[in-house]
CSV table of C-alpha atoms and ligand atoms in Angstrom, one decimal:
chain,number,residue,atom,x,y,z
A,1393,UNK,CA,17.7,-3.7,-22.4
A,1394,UNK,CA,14.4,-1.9,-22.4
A,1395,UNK,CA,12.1,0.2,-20.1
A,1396,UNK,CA,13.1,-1.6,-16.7
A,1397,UNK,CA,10.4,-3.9,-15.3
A,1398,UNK,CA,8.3,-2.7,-12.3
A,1399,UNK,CA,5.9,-4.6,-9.9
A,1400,UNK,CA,3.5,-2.1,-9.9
A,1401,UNK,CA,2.6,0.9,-12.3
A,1402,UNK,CA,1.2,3.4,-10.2
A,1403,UNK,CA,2.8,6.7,-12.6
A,1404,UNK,CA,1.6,5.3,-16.3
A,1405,UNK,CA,-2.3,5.4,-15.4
A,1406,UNK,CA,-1.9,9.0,-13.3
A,1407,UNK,CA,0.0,10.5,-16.2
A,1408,UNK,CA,-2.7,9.1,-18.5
A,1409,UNK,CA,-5.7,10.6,-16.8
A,1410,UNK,CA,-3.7,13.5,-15.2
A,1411,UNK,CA,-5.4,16.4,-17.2
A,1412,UNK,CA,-9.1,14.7,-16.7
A,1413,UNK,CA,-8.3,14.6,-12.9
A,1414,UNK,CA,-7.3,17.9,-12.4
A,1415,UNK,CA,-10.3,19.3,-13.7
A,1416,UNK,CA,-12.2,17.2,-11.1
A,1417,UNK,CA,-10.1,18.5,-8.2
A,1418,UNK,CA,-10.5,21.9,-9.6
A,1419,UNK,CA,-14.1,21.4,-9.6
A,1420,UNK,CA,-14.4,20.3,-5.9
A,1421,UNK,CA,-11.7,23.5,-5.1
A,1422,UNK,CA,-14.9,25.6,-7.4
A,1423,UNK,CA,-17.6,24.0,-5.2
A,1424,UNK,CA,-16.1,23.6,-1.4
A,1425,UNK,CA,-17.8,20.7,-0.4
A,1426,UNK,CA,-14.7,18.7,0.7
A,1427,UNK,CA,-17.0,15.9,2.7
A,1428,UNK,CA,-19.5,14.5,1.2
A,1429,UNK,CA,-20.0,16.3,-2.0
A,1430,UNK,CA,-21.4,15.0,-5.2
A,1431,UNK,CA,-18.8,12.7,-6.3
A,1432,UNK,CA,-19.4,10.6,-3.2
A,1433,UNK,CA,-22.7,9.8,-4.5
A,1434,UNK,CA,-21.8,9.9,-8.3
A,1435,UNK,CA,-19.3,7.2,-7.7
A,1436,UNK,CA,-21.5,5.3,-5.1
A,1437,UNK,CA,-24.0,5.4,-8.4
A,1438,UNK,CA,-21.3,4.3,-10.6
A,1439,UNK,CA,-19.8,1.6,-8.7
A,1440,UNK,CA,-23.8,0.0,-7.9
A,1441,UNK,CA,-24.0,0.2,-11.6
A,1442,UNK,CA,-20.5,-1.6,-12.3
A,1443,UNK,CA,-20.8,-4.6,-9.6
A,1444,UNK,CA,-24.7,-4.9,-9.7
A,1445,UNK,CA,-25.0,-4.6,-6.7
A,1446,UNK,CA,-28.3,-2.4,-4.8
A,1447,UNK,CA,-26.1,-0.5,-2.9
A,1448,UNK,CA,-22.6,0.9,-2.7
A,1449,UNK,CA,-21.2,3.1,0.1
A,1450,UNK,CA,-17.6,4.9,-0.3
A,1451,UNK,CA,-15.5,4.6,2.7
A,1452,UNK,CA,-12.0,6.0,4.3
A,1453,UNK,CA,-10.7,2.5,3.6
A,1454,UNK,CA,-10.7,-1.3,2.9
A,1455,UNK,CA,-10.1,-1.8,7.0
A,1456,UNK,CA,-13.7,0.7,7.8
A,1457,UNK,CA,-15.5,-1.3,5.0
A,1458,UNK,CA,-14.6,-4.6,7.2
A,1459,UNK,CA,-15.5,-3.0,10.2
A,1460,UNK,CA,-18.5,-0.9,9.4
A,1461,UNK,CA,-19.8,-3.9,7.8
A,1462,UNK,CA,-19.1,-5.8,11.5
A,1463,UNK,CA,-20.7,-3.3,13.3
A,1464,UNK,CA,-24.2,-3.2,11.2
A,1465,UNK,CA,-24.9,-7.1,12.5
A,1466,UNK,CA,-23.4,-6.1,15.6
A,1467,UNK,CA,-21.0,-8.5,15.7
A,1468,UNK,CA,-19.5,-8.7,18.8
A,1469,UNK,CA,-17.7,-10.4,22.1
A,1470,UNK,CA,-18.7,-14.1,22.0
A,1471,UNK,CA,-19.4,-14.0,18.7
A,1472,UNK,CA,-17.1,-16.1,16.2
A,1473,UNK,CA,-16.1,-15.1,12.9
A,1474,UNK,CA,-14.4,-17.3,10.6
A,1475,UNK,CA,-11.4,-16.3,8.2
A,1476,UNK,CA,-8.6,-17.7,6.3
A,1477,UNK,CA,-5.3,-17.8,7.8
A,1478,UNK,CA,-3.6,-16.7,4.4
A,1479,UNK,CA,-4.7,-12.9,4.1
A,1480,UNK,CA,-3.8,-9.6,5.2
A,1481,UNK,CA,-3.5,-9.1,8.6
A,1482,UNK,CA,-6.6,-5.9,8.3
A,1483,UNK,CA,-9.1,-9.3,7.7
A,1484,UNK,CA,-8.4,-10.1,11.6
A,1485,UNK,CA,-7.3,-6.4,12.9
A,1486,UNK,CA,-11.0,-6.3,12.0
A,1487,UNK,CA,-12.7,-9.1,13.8
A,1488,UNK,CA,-10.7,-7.8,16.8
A,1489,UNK,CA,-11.6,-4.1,16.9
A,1490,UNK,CA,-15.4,-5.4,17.4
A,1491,UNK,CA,-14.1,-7.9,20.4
A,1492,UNK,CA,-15.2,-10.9,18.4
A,1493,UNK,CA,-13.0,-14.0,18.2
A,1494,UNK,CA,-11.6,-14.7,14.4
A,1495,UNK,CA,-11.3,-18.5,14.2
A,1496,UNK,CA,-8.8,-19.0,11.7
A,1497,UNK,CA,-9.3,-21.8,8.7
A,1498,UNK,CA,-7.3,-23.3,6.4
A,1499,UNK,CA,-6.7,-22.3,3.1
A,1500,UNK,CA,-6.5,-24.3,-0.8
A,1501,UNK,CA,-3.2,-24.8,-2.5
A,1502,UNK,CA,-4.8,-23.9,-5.8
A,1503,UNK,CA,-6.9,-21.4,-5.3
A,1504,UNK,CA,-5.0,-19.7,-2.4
A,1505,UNK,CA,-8.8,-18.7,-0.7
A,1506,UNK,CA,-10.8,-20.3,2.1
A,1507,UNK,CA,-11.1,-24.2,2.0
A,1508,UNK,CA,-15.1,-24.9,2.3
A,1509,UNK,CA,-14.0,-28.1,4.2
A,1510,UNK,CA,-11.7,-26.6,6.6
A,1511,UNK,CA,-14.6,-24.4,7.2
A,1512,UNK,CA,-17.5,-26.9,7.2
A,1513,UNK,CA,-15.5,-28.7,9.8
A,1514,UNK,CA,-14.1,-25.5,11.9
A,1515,UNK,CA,-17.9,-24.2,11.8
A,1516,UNK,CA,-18.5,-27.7,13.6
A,1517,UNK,CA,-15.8,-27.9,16.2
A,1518,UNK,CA,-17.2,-24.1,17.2
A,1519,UNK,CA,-20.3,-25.2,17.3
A,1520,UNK,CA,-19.8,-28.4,19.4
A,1521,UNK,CA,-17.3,-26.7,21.6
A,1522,UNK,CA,-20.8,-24.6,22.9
A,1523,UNK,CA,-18.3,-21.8,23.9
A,1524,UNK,CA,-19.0,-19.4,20.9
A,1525,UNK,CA,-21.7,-18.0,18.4
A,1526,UNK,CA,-21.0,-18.5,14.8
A,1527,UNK,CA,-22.2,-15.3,13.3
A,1528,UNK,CA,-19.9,-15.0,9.9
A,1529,UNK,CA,-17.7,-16.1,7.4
A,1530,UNK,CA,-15.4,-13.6,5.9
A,1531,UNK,CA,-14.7,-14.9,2.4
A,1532,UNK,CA,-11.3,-13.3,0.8
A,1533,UNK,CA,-10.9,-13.3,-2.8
A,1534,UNK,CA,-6.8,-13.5,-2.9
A,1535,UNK,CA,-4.7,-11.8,-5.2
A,1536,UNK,CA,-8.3,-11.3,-7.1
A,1537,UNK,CA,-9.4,-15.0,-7.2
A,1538,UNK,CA,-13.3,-15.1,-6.1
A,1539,UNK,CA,-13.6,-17.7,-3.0
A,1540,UNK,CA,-16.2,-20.3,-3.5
A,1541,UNK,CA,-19.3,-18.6,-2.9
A,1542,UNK,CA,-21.5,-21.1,-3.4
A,1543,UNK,CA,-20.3,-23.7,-1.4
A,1544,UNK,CA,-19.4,-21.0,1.6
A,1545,UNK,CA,-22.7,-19.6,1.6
A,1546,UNK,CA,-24.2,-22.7,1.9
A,1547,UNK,CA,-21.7,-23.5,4.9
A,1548,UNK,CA,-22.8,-20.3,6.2
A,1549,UNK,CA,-26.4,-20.7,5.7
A,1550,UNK,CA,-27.1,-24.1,7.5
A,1551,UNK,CA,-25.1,-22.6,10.2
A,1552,UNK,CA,-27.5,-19.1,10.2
A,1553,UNK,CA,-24.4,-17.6,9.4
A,1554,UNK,CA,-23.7,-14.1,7.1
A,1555,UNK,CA,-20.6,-13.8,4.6
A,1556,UNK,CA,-18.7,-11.0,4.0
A,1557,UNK,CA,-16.5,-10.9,1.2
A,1558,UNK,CA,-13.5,-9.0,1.8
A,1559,UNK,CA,-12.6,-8.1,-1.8
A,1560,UNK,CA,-10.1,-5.6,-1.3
A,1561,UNK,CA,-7.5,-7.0,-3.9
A,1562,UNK,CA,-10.9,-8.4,-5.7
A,1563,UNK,CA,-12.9,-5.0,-7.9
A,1564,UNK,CA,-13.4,-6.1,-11.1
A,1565,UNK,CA,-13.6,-10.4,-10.8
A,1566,UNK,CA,-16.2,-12.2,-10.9
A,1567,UNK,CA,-17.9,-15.7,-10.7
A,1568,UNK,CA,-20.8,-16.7,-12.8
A,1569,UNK,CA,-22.6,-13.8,-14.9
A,1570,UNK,CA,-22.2,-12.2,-11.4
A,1571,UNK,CA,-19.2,-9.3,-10.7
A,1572,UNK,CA,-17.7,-9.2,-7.1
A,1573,UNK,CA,-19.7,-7.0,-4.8
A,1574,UNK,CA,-22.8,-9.3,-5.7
A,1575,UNK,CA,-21.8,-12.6,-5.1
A,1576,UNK,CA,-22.9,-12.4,-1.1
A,1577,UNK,CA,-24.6,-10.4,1.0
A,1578,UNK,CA,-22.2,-8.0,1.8
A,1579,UNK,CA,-18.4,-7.0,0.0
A,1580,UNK,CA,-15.5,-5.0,1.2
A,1581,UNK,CA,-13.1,-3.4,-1.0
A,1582,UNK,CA,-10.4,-1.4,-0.8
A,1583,UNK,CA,-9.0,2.1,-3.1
A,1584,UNK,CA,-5.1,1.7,-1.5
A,1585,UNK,CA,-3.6,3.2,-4.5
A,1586,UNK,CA,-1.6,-0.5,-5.9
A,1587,UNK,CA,-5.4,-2.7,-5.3
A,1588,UNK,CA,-6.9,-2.7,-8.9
A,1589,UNK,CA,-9.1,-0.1,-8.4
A,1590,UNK,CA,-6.7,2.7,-6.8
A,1591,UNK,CA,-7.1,6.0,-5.6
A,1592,UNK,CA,-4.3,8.7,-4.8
A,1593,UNK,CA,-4.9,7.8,-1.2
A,1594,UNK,CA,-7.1,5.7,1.1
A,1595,UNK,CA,-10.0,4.8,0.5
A,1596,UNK,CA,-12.8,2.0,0.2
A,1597,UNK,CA,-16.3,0.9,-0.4
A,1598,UNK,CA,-19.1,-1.8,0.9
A,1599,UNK,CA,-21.9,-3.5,-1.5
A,1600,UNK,CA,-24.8,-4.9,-0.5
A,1601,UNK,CA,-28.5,-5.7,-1.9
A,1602,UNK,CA,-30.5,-5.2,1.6
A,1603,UNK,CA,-31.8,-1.9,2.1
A,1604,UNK,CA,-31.8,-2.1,6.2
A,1605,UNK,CA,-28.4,-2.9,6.1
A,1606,UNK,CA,-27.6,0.0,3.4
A,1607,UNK,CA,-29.0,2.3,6.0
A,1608,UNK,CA,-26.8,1.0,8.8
A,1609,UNK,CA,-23.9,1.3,7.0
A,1610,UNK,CA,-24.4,4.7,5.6
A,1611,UNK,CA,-25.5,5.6,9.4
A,1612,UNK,CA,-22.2,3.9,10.9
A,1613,UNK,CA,-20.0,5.7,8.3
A,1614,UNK,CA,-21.2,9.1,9.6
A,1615,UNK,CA,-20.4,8.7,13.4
A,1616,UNK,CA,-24.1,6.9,14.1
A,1617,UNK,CA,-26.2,9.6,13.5
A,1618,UNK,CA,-30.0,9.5,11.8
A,1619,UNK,CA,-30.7,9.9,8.1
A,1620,UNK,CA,-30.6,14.3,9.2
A,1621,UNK,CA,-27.2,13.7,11.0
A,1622,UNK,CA,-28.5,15.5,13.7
A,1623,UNK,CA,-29.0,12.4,16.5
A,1624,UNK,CA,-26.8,9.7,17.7
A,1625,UNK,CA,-28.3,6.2,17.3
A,1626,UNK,CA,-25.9,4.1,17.6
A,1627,UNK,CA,-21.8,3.6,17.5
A,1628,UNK,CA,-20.2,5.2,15.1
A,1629,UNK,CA,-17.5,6.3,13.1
A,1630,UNK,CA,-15.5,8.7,10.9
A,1631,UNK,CA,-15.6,6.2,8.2
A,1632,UNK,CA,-16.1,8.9,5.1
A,1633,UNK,CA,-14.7,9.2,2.0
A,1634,UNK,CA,-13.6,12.8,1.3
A,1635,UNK,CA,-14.2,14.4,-2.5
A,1636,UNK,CA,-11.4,14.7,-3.6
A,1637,UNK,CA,-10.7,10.7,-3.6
A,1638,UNK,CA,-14.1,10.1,-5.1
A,1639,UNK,CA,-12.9,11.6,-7.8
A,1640,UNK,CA,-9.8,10.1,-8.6
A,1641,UNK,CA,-11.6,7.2,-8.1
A,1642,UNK,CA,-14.4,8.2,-10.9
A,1643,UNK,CA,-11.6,9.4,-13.2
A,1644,UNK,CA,-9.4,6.1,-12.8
A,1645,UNK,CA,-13.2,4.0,-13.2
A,1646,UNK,CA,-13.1,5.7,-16.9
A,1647,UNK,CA,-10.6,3.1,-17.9
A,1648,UNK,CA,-11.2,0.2,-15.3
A,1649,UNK,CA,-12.9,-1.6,-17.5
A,1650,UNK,CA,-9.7,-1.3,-20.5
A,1651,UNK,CA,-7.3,-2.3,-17.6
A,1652,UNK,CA,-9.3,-5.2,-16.6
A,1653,UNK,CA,-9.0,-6.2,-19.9
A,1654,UNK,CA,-5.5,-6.0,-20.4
A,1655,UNK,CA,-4.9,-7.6,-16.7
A,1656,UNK,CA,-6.4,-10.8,-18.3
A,1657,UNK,CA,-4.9,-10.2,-21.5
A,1658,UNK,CA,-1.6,-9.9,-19.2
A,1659,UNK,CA,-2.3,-13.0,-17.6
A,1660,UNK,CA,-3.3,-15.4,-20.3
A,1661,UNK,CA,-0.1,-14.3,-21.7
A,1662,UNK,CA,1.8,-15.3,-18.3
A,1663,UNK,CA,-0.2,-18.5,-18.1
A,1664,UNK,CA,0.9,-19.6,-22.1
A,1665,UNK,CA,4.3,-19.0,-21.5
A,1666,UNK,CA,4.4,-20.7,-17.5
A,1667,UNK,CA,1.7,-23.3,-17.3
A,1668,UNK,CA,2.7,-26.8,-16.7
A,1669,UNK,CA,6.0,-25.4,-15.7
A,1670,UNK,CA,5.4,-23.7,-12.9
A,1671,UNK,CA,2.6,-23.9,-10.3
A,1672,UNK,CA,0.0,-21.1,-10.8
A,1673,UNK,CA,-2.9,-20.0,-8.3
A,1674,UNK,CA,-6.0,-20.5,-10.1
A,1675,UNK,CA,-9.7,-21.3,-9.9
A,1676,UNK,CA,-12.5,-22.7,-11.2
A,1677,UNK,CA,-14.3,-22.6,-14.6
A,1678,UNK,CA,-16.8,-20.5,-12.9
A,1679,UNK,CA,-14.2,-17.6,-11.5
A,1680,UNK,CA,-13.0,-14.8,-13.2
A,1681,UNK,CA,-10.0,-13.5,-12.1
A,1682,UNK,CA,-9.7,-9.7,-11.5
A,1683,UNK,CA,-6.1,-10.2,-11.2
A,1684,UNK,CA,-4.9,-7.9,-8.7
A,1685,UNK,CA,-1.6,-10.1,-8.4
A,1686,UNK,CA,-0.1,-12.6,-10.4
A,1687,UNK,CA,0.5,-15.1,-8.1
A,1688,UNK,CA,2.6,-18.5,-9.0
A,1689,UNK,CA,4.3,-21.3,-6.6
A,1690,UNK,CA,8.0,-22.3,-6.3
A,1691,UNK,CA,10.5,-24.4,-4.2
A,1692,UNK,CA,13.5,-22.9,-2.7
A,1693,UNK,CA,12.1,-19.6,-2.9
A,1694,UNK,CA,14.4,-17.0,-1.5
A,1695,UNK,CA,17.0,-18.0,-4.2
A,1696,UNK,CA,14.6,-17.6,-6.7
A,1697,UNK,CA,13.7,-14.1,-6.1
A,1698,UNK,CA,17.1,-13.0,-5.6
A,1699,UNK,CA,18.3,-14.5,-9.2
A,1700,UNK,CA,14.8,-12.5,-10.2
A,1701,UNK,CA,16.1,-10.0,-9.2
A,1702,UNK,CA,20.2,-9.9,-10.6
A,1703,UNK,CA,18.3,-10.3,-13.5
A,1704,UNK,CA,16.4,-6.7,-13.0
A,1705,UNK,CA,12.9,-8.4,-12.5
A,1706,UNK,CA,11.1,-7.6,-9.2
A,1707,UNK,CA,8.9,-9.8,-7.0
A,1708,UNK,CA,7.1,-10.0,-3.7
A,1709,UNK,CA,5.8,-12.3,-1.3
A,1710,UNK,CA,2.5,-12.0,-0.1
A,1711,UNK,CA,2.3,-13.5,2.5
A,1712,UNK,CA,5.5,-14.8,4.6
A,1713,UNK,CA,3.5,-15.5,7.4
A,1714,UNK,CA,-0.1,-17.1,7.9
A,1715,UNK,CA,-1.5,-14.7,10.4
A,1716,UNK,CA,-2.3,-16.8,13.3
A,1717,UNK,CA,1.4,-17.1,13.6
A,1718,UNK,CA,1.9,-13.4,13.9
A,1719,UNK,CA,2.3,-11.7,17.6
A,1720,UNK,CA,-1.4,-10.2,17.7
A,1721,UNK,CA,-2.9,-13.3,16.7
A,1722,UNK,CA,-1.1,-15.8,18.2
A,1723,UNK,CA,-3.7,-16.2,20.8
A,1724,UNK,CA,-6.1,-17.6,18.3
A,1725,UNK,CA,-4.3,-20.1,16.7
A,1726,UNK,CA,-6.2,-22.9,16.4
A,1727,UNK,CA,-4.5,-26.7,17.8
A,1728,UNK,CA,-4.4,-28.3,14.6
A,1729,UNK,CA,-1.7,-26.6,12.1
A,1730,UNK,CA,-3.2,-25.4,8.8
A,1731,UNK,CA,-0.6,-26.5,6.6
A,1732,UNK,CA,-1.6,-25.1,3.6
A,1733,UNK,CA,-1.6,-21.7,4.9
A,1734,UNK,CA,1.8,-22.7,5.9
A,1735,UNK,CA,3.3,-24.0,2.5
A,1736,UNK,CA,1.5,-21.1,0.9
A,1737,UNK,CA,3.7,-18.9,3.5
A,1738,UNK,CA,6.9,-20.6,2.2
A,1739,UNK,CA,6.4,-21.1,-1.6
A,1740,UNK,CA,4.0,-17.6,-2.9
A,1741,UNK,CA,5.5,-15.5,-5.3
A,1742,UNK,CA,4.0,-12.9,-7.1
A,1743,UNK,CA,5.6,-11.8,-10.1
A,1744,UNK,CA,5.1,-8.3,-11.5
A,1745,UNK,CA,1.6,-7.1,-12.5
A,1746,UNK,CA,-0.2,-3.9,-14.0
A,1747,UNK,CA,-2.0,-3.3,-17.0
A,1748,UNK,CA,1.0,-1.1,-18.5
A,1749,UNK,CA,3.1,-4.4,-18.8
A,1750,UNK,CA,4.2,-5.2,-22.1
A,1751,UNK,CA,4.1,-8.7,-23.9
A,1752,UNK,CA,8.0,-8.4,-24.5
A,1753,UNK,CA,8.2,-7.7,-20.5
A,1754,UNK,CA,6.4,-10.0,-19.6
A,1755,UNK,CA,8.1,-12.7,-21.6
A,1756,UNK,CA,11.3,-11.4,-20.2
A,1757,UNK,CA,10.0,-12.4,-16.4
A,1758,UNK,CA,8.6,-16.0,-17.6
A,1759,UNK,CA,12.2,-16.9,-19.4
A,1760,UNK,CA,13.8,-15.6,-16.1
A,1761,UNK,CA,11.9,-17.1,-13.8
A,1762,UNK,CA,11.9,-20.6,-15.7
A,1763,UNK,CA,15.9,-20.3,-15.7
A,1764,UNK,CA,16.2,-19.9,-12.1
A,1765,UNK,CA,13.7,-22.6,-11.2
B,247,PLP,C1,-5.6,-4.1,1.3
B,247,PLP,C2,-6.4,-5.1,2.1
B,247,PLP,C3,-7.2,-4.7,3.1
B,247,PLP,C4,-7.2,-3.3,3.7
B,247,PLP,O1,-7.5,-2.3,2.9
B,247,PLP,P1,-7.1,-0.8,3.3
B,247,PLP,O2,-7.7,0.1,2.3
B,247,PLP,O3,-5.6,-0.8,3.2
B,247,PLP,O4,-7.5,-0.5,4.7
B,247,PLP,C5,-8.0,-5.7,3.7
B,247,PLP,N1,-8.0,-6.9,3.3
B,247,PLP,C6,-7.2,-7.3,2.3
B,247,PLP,C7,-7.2,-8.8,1.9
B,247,PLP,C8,-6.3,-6.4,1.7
B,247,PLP,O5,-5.5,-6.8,0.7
């Protein structure tokens, strides 16, 4: 047997860059400016340059960049905000902490994101029902599939609606000749050290092309104060990104773009060996994965992983429960069952996934998994 298989590689990439970050935390123990020091805006610079996007804004994590970005349309109670039912429960935790209502949609089989039907016709039972305000559509690119933009904007649009793309397992796709963090008005993504883009902590950023709402947001991130942090003009938070994150983040962006390479190189490889066999999440012609998981579908599920696992290869289920069927959410379930989220719930299986995989590992996981189908 060779090197054992893991789900995640967390200790290949920090032992790769470990000499380049030191010098950067040395450099930030040099210069003393622990909050907001120049590599908050060197890789606020950087990442506007990688997404194309106007604007980027590092936050203390993916969950501030969903709520900062709530709070700078000041979303609020009466207001309804519609997300999938198939996400991380942080998408809702959101919605909530601003006392809006997440109305929860239905999700594709395929694709695993938002179903622009479900939402057309959730938008119009709100609507109809006259009790709240459609305001926004939080889009969530799954596993690091893009949602369909163009059809949920256009939802969103007729509607006067915003969309927020909450792309915190998402850096790095893309859709068209356009990256993530430019494919709506405003993203979301996270740094949690296993998303593709980790840092050695927490940590997150926000995208957006408007330069009102760039102010909000940078405003809203320091505690509400004015541009000379001296007043309070509105609500705020602590939602900063200290140094010493920003630059492991700027020393892991050094070879982002090599290990979003080798993610899709990974991939293909996983799709050659499994298509047609097994079911795999995937989009459209249009999308490009950033591949954050590899995600594929499979009866009887619980025996699969565990003869995954005799076998010495890892897997995980994200998710085992649609979120309007957790405790805190319960009280927004809709009346109608979305039974995709729910067969998602019961047949999702991602199978390990990180650019330090090798072609002989990862050909080990597709024979195993294809014997204990
Ligand atoms: C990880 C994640 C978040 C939250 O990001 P944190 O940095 O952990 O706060 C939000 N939404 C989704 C879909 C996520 O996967």
């Amino acid at each position: 047997m060779s090197d054992p298989i893991q789900f995640f590689d967390l200790k290949t990439p920090a032992k790769l860059l470990r000499a380049d970050i030191e010098k950067r935390l040395i450099a930030i123990l040099d210069h003393g400016q622990y909050i907001g020091g120049p590599e908050v805006s060197e890789l606020e610079a950087k990442l506007a340059v990688f997404t194309g996007a106007k604007h980027a804004l590092a936050v203390a994590s993916g969950t501030d960049a969903l709520v900062i970005a709530l709070m700078g349309e000041e979303i609020g109670p009466g207001d309804a905000v519609f997300i999938p039912a198939f996400t991380y429960n942080a998408t809702a935790n959101a919605v909530l902490m601003t006392g809006a209502t997440p109305v929860f949609v239905d999700v594709d089989r395929e694709t695993c994101n938002i179903d622009p039907a479900q939402l057309e016709a959730a938008v119009e039972r709100v609507i109809a029902e006259g009790a709240l305000k459609p305001r926004l559509v939080i889009a969530v690119d799954l596993y690091g599939l893009p949602a369909a933009y163009p059809a949920i904007s256009a939802i969103a649009r007729n509607a006067g609606m915003l969309v927020l793309s909450d792309a915190a397992q998402a850096l790095g796709g893309g859709q068209g000749n356009k990256r993530i963090g430019a494919l709506c008005e405003m993203t979301a993504t996270s740094f949690y050290p296993s998303k593709t883009l980790g840092a050695y902590g927490d940590g997150g950023a926000m995208f957006t092309d408007d330069d009102a709402r760039f102010e909000r947001w940078s405003s809203i991130r320091w505690h509400g104060t004015d541009a000379a942090k001296k007043e309070s003009i509105r609500v705020g938070l602590n939602g900063r990104l200290d140094s010493m994150q920003c630059a492991v983040v700027l020393s892991k962006l050094t070879v982002f773009e090599t290990e979003l390479q080798d993610r899709a190189k990974h991939a293909a490889r996983y799709i050659e060996r499994l298509g047609g066999k097994v079911a795999i999440q995937s989009g459209g012609p249009d999308d490009k994965h950033a591949w954050g998981l590899f995600t594929v579908m499979v009866d009887d599920r619980d025996r699969v992983m565990a003869t995954l696992k005799e076998q010495g290869v890892p897997s995980a289920v994200y998710y085992s429960k649609p979120l309007h069927r957790h405790g805190a959410f319960a009280a927004y379930a809709p009346a109608e069952p979305l039974e995709n989220c729910d067969w998602l719930a019961d047949h999702a299986l991602s199978l390990p996934f990180h650019p330090y995989l090798s072609n002989e590992q990862i050909d080990r996981v597709s024979d195993t998994l294809l014997k204990a189908l």
